């Protein structure tokens, strides 16, 4: 599944999810809950870009 | 201390000058810097940002020349980095800890973790306003320009933008405004951009587009460092537009270090090759040039060539320092080539190429490595590499125009 990088450098990797914030491993970026924001800088999902 | 300056009716610059600082968290500041803060008088008195903790007494004394600091009713923190927030604890102690402190959501989190105490946070985001008498303070979140908490405060009626670190420069002198100093300030602004904001260039582009859409009238831009842009604020906005587009120019930066002058000789031959093609070149020895000055030269270059001796099977430590620094700032749209002398193992060129590749630079040659001391033939190859870099760059620039 595709990884997405935040403007602050944080990478959302679906394989890891974000368990600290209630996101199970295996959750694709598109399936993140709407209120999920970058755990490092607080940026909304629109500030993320897909990376190779 | 300087006499607070009334920058507009009832608005004062009350910050401090740091004449002595020469190393600002690893950025060379040959002319010191300033920590700008602003006091807006009215039905309620508002303070925008503070200064480094070390200057807090001078800062309070500056404010005292205008009003009793206890009469400050509201504090706005545009940015929580300690050169702007460091005096907040002492200030709040004096003016009253219950006074409202306006900041972004991340600002509140950051201030708590910096000072290990709570304040009367009033969290604001883009579009929120604070109306005081006939003045409106409008807030604009500028996340990651350059910290998660960063925001701008815009005074609507006065058309003054308090831009925190954006549009700043590390410069301390007896000039306070762009019209007093003229174009002499631009290299400082450029260095600031290259070393603090370059990796957020896509955010800068997005912000400039947003601001253009909002059709904001801007009479003055007041950054938290250096001179204020009152004569022609569009000049620095246009410069930011240019720098953030990272368009390559016909210029190469050759960065190198050497142990026994062999890599120096190679660097000089490459430089000659580049010059023979009428391409601008900067030859920068990493032990003579500060990493932040090298970075400033890189932003408008179309190519970099990096030379390192091999030391203990790795790249030379000073080159590793500079490469780590450059990589973090994410320069874009450049071609690259590596070179270096070695004794017996010769890993440096390979390591540099790996770095280039991770930085998404376009490697145009496998690079040249020379054992011990370059002979005439080796130096001719280096000259040819310089020619190849210059020719490739010219070709790319001409293709980009089409």
Short mmCIF file of C-alpha atoms in Angstrom, two decimals:
data_model
loop_
_atom_site.label_atom_id
_atom_site.label_comp_id
_atom_site.label_asym_id
_atom_site.label_seq_id
_atom_site.Cartn_x
_atom_site.Cartn_y
_atom_site.Cartn_z
CA UNK A 1 0.00 0.00 0.00
CA UNK A 2 1.13 3.50 -0.75
CA UNK A 3 3.00 5.60 1.77
CA UNK A 4 2.30 9.29 2.27
CA UNK A 5 4.66 11.94 3.56
CA UNK A 6 3.63 14.93 5.63
CA UNK A 7 5.10 18.42 5.10
CA UNK A 8 7.03 17.94 8.34
CA UNK A 9 8.75 14.77 7.11
CA UNK A 10 6.57 12.19 8.91
CA UNK A 11 5.75 9.20 6.71
CA UNK A 12 2.42 7.41 7.08
CA UNK A 13 3.06 3.74 6.30
CA UNK A 14 -0.17 1.70 6.10
CA UNK A 15 1.77 -1.38 7.19
CA UNK A 16 2.36 0.25 10.58
CA UNK A 17 -0.79 2.35 10.84
CA UNK A 18 -0.76 4.74 13.80
CA UNK A 19 -1.80 2.60 16.79
CA UNK A 20 -1.07 5.41 19.29
CA UNK A 21 -3.91 7.31 17.67
CA UNK A 22 -6.27 4.44 17.10
CA UNK A 23 -5.30 3.53 13.55
CA UNK A 24 -4.80 -0.20 13.05
CA UNK A 25 -1.90 -1.52 10.96
CA UNK A 26 -3.13 -2.24 7.45
CA UNK A 27 -5.22 0.93 7.17
CA UNK A 28 -4.66 2.63 3.82
CA UNK A 29 -4.17 6.39 3.71
CA UNK A 30 -7.54 6.78 2.00
CA UNK A 31 -9.24 4.91 4.85
CA UNK A 32 -7.84 7.05 7.64
CA UNK A 33 -10.54 8.62 9.79
CA UNK A 34 -11.30 12.16 8.70
CA UNK A 35 -10.13 13.64 11.99
CA UNK A 36 -6.74 11.91 11.83
CA UNK A 37 -3.89 14.43 11.67
CA UNK A 38 -0.13 14.06 11.50
CA UNK A 39 1.02 12.72 14.88
CA UNK A 40 4.16 14.87 14.73
CA UNK A 41 3.05 18.29 13.55
CA UNK A 42 -0.73 18.16 13.59
CA UNK A 43 -1.17 18.82 9.86
CA UNK A 44 -4.40 17.68 8.21
CA UNK A 45 -4.35 14.90 5.60
CA UNK A 46 -4.45 17.33 2.69
CA UNK A 47 -0.87 18.27 3.60
CA UNK A 48 0.37 14.77 2.77
CA UNK A 49 1.85 13.67 -0.52
CA UNK A 50 2.17 10.21 -1.95
CA UNK A 51 5.77 8.95 -2.07
CA UNK A 52 7.45 6.17 -4.07
CA UNK B 1 18.95 48.60 23.83
CA UNK B 2 17.39 50.73 21.16
CA UNK B 3 14.65 53.27 21.45
CA UNK B 4 11.39 51.55 20.53
CA UNK B 5 10.39 52.66 17.05
CA UNK B 6 6.84 53.64 16.21
CA UNK B 7 6.40 51.73 12.95
CA UNK B 8 2.77 52.86 12.48
CA UNK B 9 0.27 54.82 14.53
CA UNK B 10 0.38 53.28 18.02
CA UNK B 11 2.44 50.28 16.90
CA UNK B 12 5.97 49.90 18.22
CA UNK B 13 8.89 47.64 17.47
CA UNK B 14 10.16 46.68 20.93
CA UNK B 15 12.56 43.80 20.23
CA UNK B 16 16.27 43.44 20.86
CA UNK B 17 19.40 43.34 18.79
CA UNK B 18 21.87 40.50 19.25
CA UNK B 19 25.03 42.05 17.87
CA UNK B 20 27.30 39.26 19.06
CA UNK B 21 25.76 36.04 17.85
CA UNK B 22 27.88 34.39 15.14
CA UNK B 23 26.50 30.86 15.24
CA UNK B 24 22.74 30.59 15.19
CA UNK B 25 22.10 26.87 15.73
CA UNK B 26 24.74 26.05 13.16
CA UNK B 27 23.97 28.91 10.76
CA UNK B 28 26.70 31.54 10.45
CA UNK B 29 25.44 35.00 11.37
CA UNK B 30 28.32 37.33 10.58
CA UNK B 31 26.21 40.41 11.29
CA UNK B 32 24.31 39.13 14.32
CA UNK B 33 20.54 39.15 14.33
CA UNK B 34 17.54 40.79 15.94
CA UNK B 35 14.60 39.32 17.79
CA UNK B 36 11.70 41.49 16.75
CA UNK B 37 8.58 41.92 18.84
CA UNK B 38 5.75 44.39 18.46
CA UNK B 39 3.48 46.30 20.80
CA UNK B 40 0.11 47.44 19.50
CA UNK B 41 -1.54 50.05 21.75
CA UNK B 42 -5.30 50.39 21.95
CA UNK B 43 -8.32 49.75 24.17
CA UNK B 44 -6.38 46.66 25.02
CA UNK B 45 -2.61 46.55 24.57
CA UNK B 46 -1.38 43.63 22.52
CA UNK B 47 2.15 42.25 22.36
CA UNK B 48 3.16 40.18 19.34
CA UNK B 49 6.00 37.74 20.13
CA UNK B 50 8.85 38.14 22.58
CA UNK B 51 12.64 37.73 22.45
CA UNK B 52 15.32 35.23 23.46
CA UNK B 53 15.34 34.66 27.23
CA UNK B 54 18.80 36.17 27.58
CA UNK B 55 17.42 39.52 26.41
CA UNK B 56 14.26 39.52 28.52
CA UNK B 57 15.34 42.36 30.84
CA UNK B 58 16.27 44.58 27.92
CA UNK B 59 12.99 43.67 26.25
CA UNK B 60 10.91 44.60 29.31
CA UNK B 61 12.85 47.82 29.60
CA UNK B 62 12.06 48.61 25.94
CA UNK B 63 8.37 48.09 26.62
CA UNK B 64 8.61 50.24 29.76
CA UNK B 65 9.60 53.21 27.65
CA UNK B 66 6.11 53.11 26.16
CA UNK B 67 3.84 51.54 28.76
CA UNK B 68 4.11 49.72 32.03
CA UNK B 69 4.50 46.05 30.94
CA UNK B 70 1.72 45.22 33.44
CA UNK B 71 -0.64 47.10 31.12
CA UNK B 72 -0.18 44.51 28.37
CA UNK B 73 -3.56 42.79 28.12
CA UNK B 74 -3.00 40.19 25.42
CA UNK B 75 0.02 38.30 24.10
CA UNK B 76 0.16 36.73 20.65
CA UNK B 77 2.77 34.04 19.98
CA UNK B 78 3.26 33.57 16.24
CA UNK B 79 6.10 31.10 16.71
CA UNK B 80 7.26 29.05 19.69
CA UNK B 81 10.95 28.73 18.86
CA UNK B 82 12.87 30.03 21.85
CA UNK B 83 14.34 33.11 20.19
CA UNK B 84 10.74 34.39 20.07
CA UNK B 85 9.11 32.66 23.01
CA UNK B 86 11.98 32.58 25.49
CA UNK B 87 10.78 35.65 27.39
CA UNK B 88 7.15 34.48 27.66
CA UNK B 89 7.49 32.91 31.15
CA UNK B 90 9.09 36.02 32.66
CA UNK B 91 6.68 38.32 30.85
CA UNK B 92 3.61 36.39 31.99
CA UNK B 93 4.93 36.37 35.53
CA UNK B 94 5.00 40.16 35.42
CA UNK B 95 1.82 40.92 33.49
CA UNK B 96 -0.26 38.17 35.10
CA UNK B 97 -0.42 34.53 34.16
CA UNK B 98 -4.16 34.71 33.56
CA UNK B 99 -3.78 37.14 30.65
CA UNK B 100 -4.81 35.55 27.35
CA UNK B 101 -2.06 34.09 25.18
CA UNK B 102 -3.15 33.67 21.55
CA UNK B 103 -1.42 31.01 19.49
CA UNK B 104 -2.11 28.12 17.11
CA UNK B 105 -3.17 24.69 18.34
CA UNK B 106 0.37 23.38 17.93
CA UNK B 107 1.62 26.59 19.52
CA UNK B 108 -0.20 25.78 22.75
CA UNK B 109 1.21 22.24 22.77
CA UNK B 110 4.73 23.49 22.05
CA UNK B 111 4.71 26.29 24.63
CA UNK B 112 3.58 23.82 27.28
CA UNK B 113 6.39 21.44 26.43
CA UNK B 114 8.99 24.21 26.24
CA UNK B 115 8.20 25.84 29.56
CA UNK B 116 6.52 23.03 31.44
CA UNK B 117 3.65 25.24 32.52
CA UNK B 118 0.18 26.16 31.42
CA UNK B 119 -0.95 29.56 30.23
CA UNK B 120 -4.35 30.98 29.41
CA UNK B 121 -4.15 29.73 25.83
CA UNK B 122 -6.60 31.10 23.29
CA UNK B 123 -6.16 28.76 20.35
CA UNK B 124 -6.75 30.37 16.96
CA UNK B 125 -6.63 29.14 13.38
CA UNK B 126 -6.82 30.56 9.89
CA UNK B 127 -9.67 33.06 9.56
CA UNK B 128 -10.11 33.66 13.30
CA UNK B 129 -10.05 37.29 14.28
CA UNK B 130 -9.62 39.37 17.39
CA UNK B 131 -11.32 42.76 17.35
CA UNK B 132 -9.91 45.47 19.58
CA UNK B 133 -11.35 48.96 19.17
CA UNK B 134 -11.04 49.84 15.52
CA UNK B 135 -8.34 47.25 14.89
CA UNK B 136 -8.79 43.68 13.70
CA UNK B 137 -6.14 41.03 14.26
CA UNK B 138 -6.60 38.25 11.75
CA UNK B 139 -4.74 34.94 12.10
CA UNK B 140 -3.31 32.73 9.40
CA UNK B 141 -1.83 29.33 10.21
CA UNK B 142 1.42 28.74 8.33
CA UNK B 143 2.17 25.24 9.49
CA UNK B 144 5.73 24.12 8.77
CA UNK B 145 6.83 27.61 7.78
CA UNK B 146 8.87 26.66 9.46
CA UNK B 147 7.57 24.86 12.57
CA UNK B 148 4.26 23.07 13.22
CA UNK B 149 3.10 26.03 15.35
CA UNK B 150 4.02 28.85 12.95
CA UNK B 151 1.36 31.43 12.19
CA UNK B 152 1.02 34.95 10.86
CA UNK B 153 -0.96 37.78 12.43
CA UNK B 154 -2.38 40.34 10.03
CA UNK B 155 -3.62 43.73 11.16
CA UNK B 156 -6.45 44.33 8.77
CA UNK B 157 -7.00 48.11 8.95
CA UNK B 158 -3.28 48.92 9.06
CA UNK B 159 -2.50 46.26 6.43
CA UNK B 160 0.52 45.07 8.40
CA UNK B 161 1.59 41.44 8.26
CA UNK B 162 3.49 40.06 11.25
CA UNK B 163 5.08 37.09 9.54
CA UNK B 164 7.08 35.40 12.31
CA UNK B 165 10.25 33.90 10.78
CA UNK B 166 9.13 34.14 7.15
CA UNK B 167 10.68 37.04 5.22
CA UNK B 168 13.27 37.47 7.99
CA UNK B 169 17.02 37.95 7.82
CA UNK B 170 19.80 37.54 10.34
CA UNK B 171 21.05 41.09 10.36
CA UNK B 172 21.65 43.49 13.21
CA UNK B 173 22.57 47.09 12.53
CA UNK B 174 21.45 50.67 12.86
CA UNK B 175 18.94 50.26 10.01
CA UNK B 176 15.45 49.04 10.70
CA UNK B 177 13.61 49.32 7.38
CA UNK B 178 14.13 48.17 3.81
CA UNK B 179 14.26 51.74 2.49
CA UNK B 180 17.07 52.58 4.91
CA UNK B 181 19.28 49.66 3.91
CA UNK B 182 18.37 49.07 0.27
CA UNK B 183 19.41 45.97 -1.68
CA UNK B 184 22.22 45.23 0.74
CA UNK B 185 19.68 43.25 2.75
CA UNK B 186 18.69 40.85 -0.04
CA UNK B 187 21.68 38.47 0.34
CA UNK B 188 20.80 38.15 4.05
CA UNK B 189 17.16 37.36 3.19
CA UNK B 190 18.35 34.85 0.60
CA UNK B 191 20.67 33.16 3.06
CA UNK B 192 17.79 32.95 5.54
CA UNK B 193 15.55 31.36 2.93
CA UNK B 194 18.24 28.88 1.84
CA UNK B 195 19.00 27.73 5.37
CA UNK B 196 15.65 27.88 7.13
CA UNK B 197 12.89 27.57 4.56
CA UNK B 198 14.22 25.86 1.43
CA UNK B 199 12.88 22.39 2.26
CA UNK B 200 9.42 23.87 2.75
CA UNK B 201 9.42 25.49 -0.70
CA UNK B 202 6.22 23.70 -1.81
CA UNK B 203 4.51 25.17 1.28
CA UNK B 204 5.85 28.61 0.43
CA UNK B 205 4.41 28.29 -3.08
CA UNK B 206 1.05 27.22 -1.66
CA UNK B 207 1.06 30.07 0.87
CA UNK B 208 1.89 32.69 -1.76
CA UNK B 209 -0.98 31.42 -3.90
CA UNK B 210 -3.37 31.54 -0.91
CA UNK B 211 -2.29 35.06 -0.02
CA UNK B 212 -2.70 36.18 -3.65
CA UNK B 213 -6.22 34.71 -3.66
CA UNK B 214 -7.10 36.54 -0.43
CA UNK B 215 -6.11 39.76 -2.15
CA UNK B 216 -4.55 41.06 1.04
CA UNK B 217 -3.40 44.63 0.98
CA UNK B 218 0.06 44.66 2.53
CA UNK B 219 1.57 47.99 3.57
CA UNK B 220 4.25 46.47 5.70
CA UNK B 221 5.73 43.05 6.48
CA UNK B 222 7.22 42.69 9.95
CA UNK B 223 9.28 39.50 10.33
CA UNK B 224 10.73 38.36 13.65
CA UNK B 225 14.32 38.89 12.48
CA UNK B 226 16.07 41.76 10.78
CA UNK B 227 14.67 44.74 8.95
CA UNK B 228 10.99 45.45 8.29
CA UNK B 229 9.67 45.66 4.74
CA UNK B 230 7.69 48.89 4.54
CA UNK B 231 8.85 50.57 1.35
CA UNK B 232 8.26 47.72 -1.04
CA UNK B 233 6.96 44.55 0.65
CA UNK B 234 6.25 43.00 -2.74
CA UNK B 235 9.99 42.83 -3.36
CA UNK B 236 10.53 40.16 -0.70
CA UNK B 237 7.34 38.34 -1.71
CA UNK B 238 8.57 38.18 -5.29
CA UNK B 239 11.98 36.98 -4.08
CA UNK B 240 10.29 34.19 -2.08
CA UNK B 241 8.32 33.22 -5.15
CA UNK B 242 11.54 32.98 -7.13
CA UNK B 243 13.55 31.10 -4.50
CA UNK B 244 10.75 28.65 -3.75
CA UNK B 245 10.35 27.72 -7.43
CA UNK B 246 13.96 26.49 -7.29
CA UNK B 247 14.50 27.06 -10.95
CA UNK B 248 18.06 26.12 -11.90
CA UNK B 249 20.38 28.74 -13.38
CA UNK B 250 23.61 28.52 -15.37
CA UNK B 251 25.73 28.10 -12.29
CA UNK B 252 27.66 25.22 -10.73
CA UNK B 253 28.85 24.93 -7.13
CA UNK B 254 31.94 22.77 -6.69
CA UNK B 255 32.19 21.64 -3.08
CA UNK B 256 35.25 19.78 -1.88
CA UNK B 257 37.68 18.95 0.87
CA UNK B 258 41.15 17.51 0.67
CA UNK B 259 43.80 15.84 2.81
CA UNK B 260 46.92 16.11 0.64
CA UNK B 261 45.68 18.54 -2.03
CA UNK B 262 44.88 15.79 -4.52
CA UNK B 263 41.13 16.33 -4.38
CA UNK B 264 41.88 20.09 -4.47
CA UNK B 265 43.69 19.65 -7.78
CA UNK B 266 40.78 17.66 -9.15
CA UNK B 267 38.31 20.32 -7.99
CA UNK B 268 40.32 23.07 -9.66
CA UNK B 269 40.48 21.19 -12.97
CA UNK B 270 36.73 20.53 -12.88
CA UNK B 271 36.20 24.23 -12.19
CA UNK B 272 38.35 25.17 -15.19
CA UNK B 273 36.34 22.81 -17.36
CA UNK B 274 33.09 24.41 -16.23
CA UNK B 275 34.45 27.91 -16.86
CA UNK B 276 35.61 26.95 -20.34
CA UNK B 277 31.94 26.56 -21.21
CA UNK B 278 31.03 30.04 -19.92
CA UNK B 279 29.08 28.70 -17.01
CA UNK B 280 29.26 30.48 -13.65
CA UNK B 281 31.08 28.53 -10.96
CA UNK B 282 31.76 28.75 -7.23
CA UNK B 283 34.61 26.66 -5.85
CA UNK B 284 34.00 26.07 -2.16
CA UNK B 285 36.40 24.32 0.19
CA UNK B 286 34.33 23.00 3.08
CA UNK B 287 36.96 23.93 5.62
CA UNK B 288 37.01 27.53 4.42
CA UNK B 289 33.31 28.05 3.84
CA UNK B 290 30.60 27.62 6.41
CA UNK B 291 27.92 25.08 5.48
CA UNK B 292 25.27 27.79 5.58
CA UNK B 293 27.19 29.90 3.04
CA UNK B 294 27.57 26.87 0.77
CA UNK B 295 23.80 26.31 1.03
CA UNK B 296 23.14 29.91 0.06
CA UNK B 297 25.16 29.43 -3.13
CA UNK B 298 23.38 26.19 -3.95
CA UNK B 299 19.82 27.47 -4.11
CA UNK B 300 20.02 28.95 -7.57
CA UNK B 301 22.68 26.61 -8.97
CA UNK B 302 21.75 24.15 -11.68
CA UNK B 303 24.46 21.68 -10.71
CA UNK B 304 26.68 20.62 -7.85
CA UNK B 305 29.93 18.71 -8.00
CA UNK B 306 31.14 17.25 -4.72
CA UNK B 307 34.66 16.02 -4.08
CA UNK B 308 35.79 13.99 -1.10
CA UNK B 309 38.89 12.05 -0.24
CA UNK B 310 38.31 8.56 1.10
CA UNK B 311 39.18 8.41 4.78
CA UNK B 312 39.02 5.12 6.69
CA UNK B 313 36.75 3.62 4.00
CA UNK B 314 34.26 6.47 4.23
CA UNK B 315 33.76 10.03 3.07
CA UNK B 316 35.67 12.84 4.72
CA UNK B 317 33.89 13.95 7.94
CA UNK B 318 33.59 17.61 6.94
CA UNK B 319 32.00 16.57 3.63
CA UNK B 320 29.62 14.27 5.53
CA UNK B 321 28.62 17.28 7.65
CA UNK B 322 27.93 19.47 4.63
CA UNK B 323 26.14 16.69 2.72
CA UNK B 324 23.87 15.94 5.69
CA UNK B 325 23.05 19.62 5.92
CA UNK B 326 22.35 20.02 2.20
CA UNK B 327 20.28 16.85 2.09
CA UNK B 328 18.03 18.01 4.92
CA UNK B 329 17.24 21.23 3.09
CA UNK B 330 16.16 19.29 0.00
CA UNK B 331 17.45 21.30 -2.94
CA UNK B 332 15.59 20.37 -6.13
CA UNK B 333 16.12 20.42 -9.89
CA UNK B 334 19.88 19.93 -9.94
CA UNK B 335 22.34 17.70 -11.70
CA UNK B 336 25.26 16.27 -9.74
CA UNK B 337 28.62 14.57 -10.06
CA UNK B 338 31.17 13.25 -7.57
CA UNK B 339 34.95 13.05 -7.50
CA UNK B 340 37.79 12.42 -5.09
CA UNK B 341 41.22 11.04 -4.47
CA UNK B 342 41.92 7.96 -2.35
CA UNK B 343 44.77 5.86 -1.06
CA UNK B 344 43.80 2.19 -1.30
CA UNK B 345 40.06 1.59 -0.99
CA UNK B 346 38.29 4.58 -2.60
CA UNK B 347 34.68 4.40 -1.39
CA UNK B 348 33.99 8.16 -1.33
CA UNK B 349 32.65 8.60 -4.88
CA UNK B 350 30.28 5.66 -4.52
CA UNK B 351 28.99 6.98 -1.19
CA UNK B 352 28.48 10.46 -2.65
CA UNK B 353 26.54 9.01 -5.59
CA UNK B 354 24.29 7.16 -3.16
CA UNK B 355 23.68 10.42 -1.30
CA UNK B 356 22.85 12.23 -4.56
CA UNK B 357 20.44 9.50 -5.49
CA UNK B 358 18.67 9.72 -2.12
CA UNK B 359 18.47 13.48 -2.60
CA UNK B 360 16.83 12.88 -5.99
CA UNK B 361 19.55 14.79 -7.81
CA UNK B 362 20.25 13.78 -11.35
CA UNK B 363 23.65 12.03 -11.47
CA UNK B 364 25.14 12.73 -14.89
CA UNK B 365 28.39 10.80 -14.56
CA UNK B 366 29.73 7.86 -12.57
CA UNK B 367 32.28 10.25 -11.11
CA UNK B 368 36.06 10.25 -11.07
CA UNK B 369 38.29 8.68 -8.47
CA UNK B 370 42.05 8.96 -8.56
CA UNK B 371 44.53 6.95 -6.52
CA UNK B 372 46.88 9.07 -4.41
CA UNK B 373 47.93 11.98 -6.64
CA UNK B 374 46.28 12.93 -9.96
CA UNK B 375 48.60 12.97 -12.97
CA UNK B 376 48.11 15.10 -16.06
CA UNK B 377 45.84 12.55 -17.67
CA UNK B 378 43.66 12.40 -14.55
CA UNK B 379 43.42 16.18 -14.43
CA UNK B 380 42.40 16.26 -18.09
CA UNK B 381 39.62 13.82 -17.25
CA UNK B 382 38.55 16.15 -14.45
CA UNK B 383 38.56 19.10 -16.86
CA UNK B 384 36.39 17.03 -19.21
CA UNK B 385 34.00 16.23 -16.36
CA UNK B 386 33.67 19.98 -15.76
CA UNK B 387 32.90 20.45 -19.45
CA UNK B 388 30.35 17.64 -19.33
CA UNK B 389 28.61 19.14 -16.27
CA UNK B 390 28.47 22.58 -17.91
CA UNK B 391 27.26 21.26 -21.28
CA UNK B 392 24.61 19.04 -19.70
CA UNK B 393 23.39 21.94 -17.58
CA UNK B 394 23.18 24.27 -20.59
CA UNK B 395 21.29 21.61 -22.52
CA UNK B 396 18.81 21.12 -19.65
CA UNK B 397 18.24 24.84 -19.35
CA UNK B 398 17.66 25.21 -23.06
CA UNK B 399 15.28 22.17 -23.07
CA UNK B 400 13.35 23.68 -20.15
CA UNK B 401 12.76 26.86 -22.16
CA UNK B 402 11.15 24.96 -25.02
#
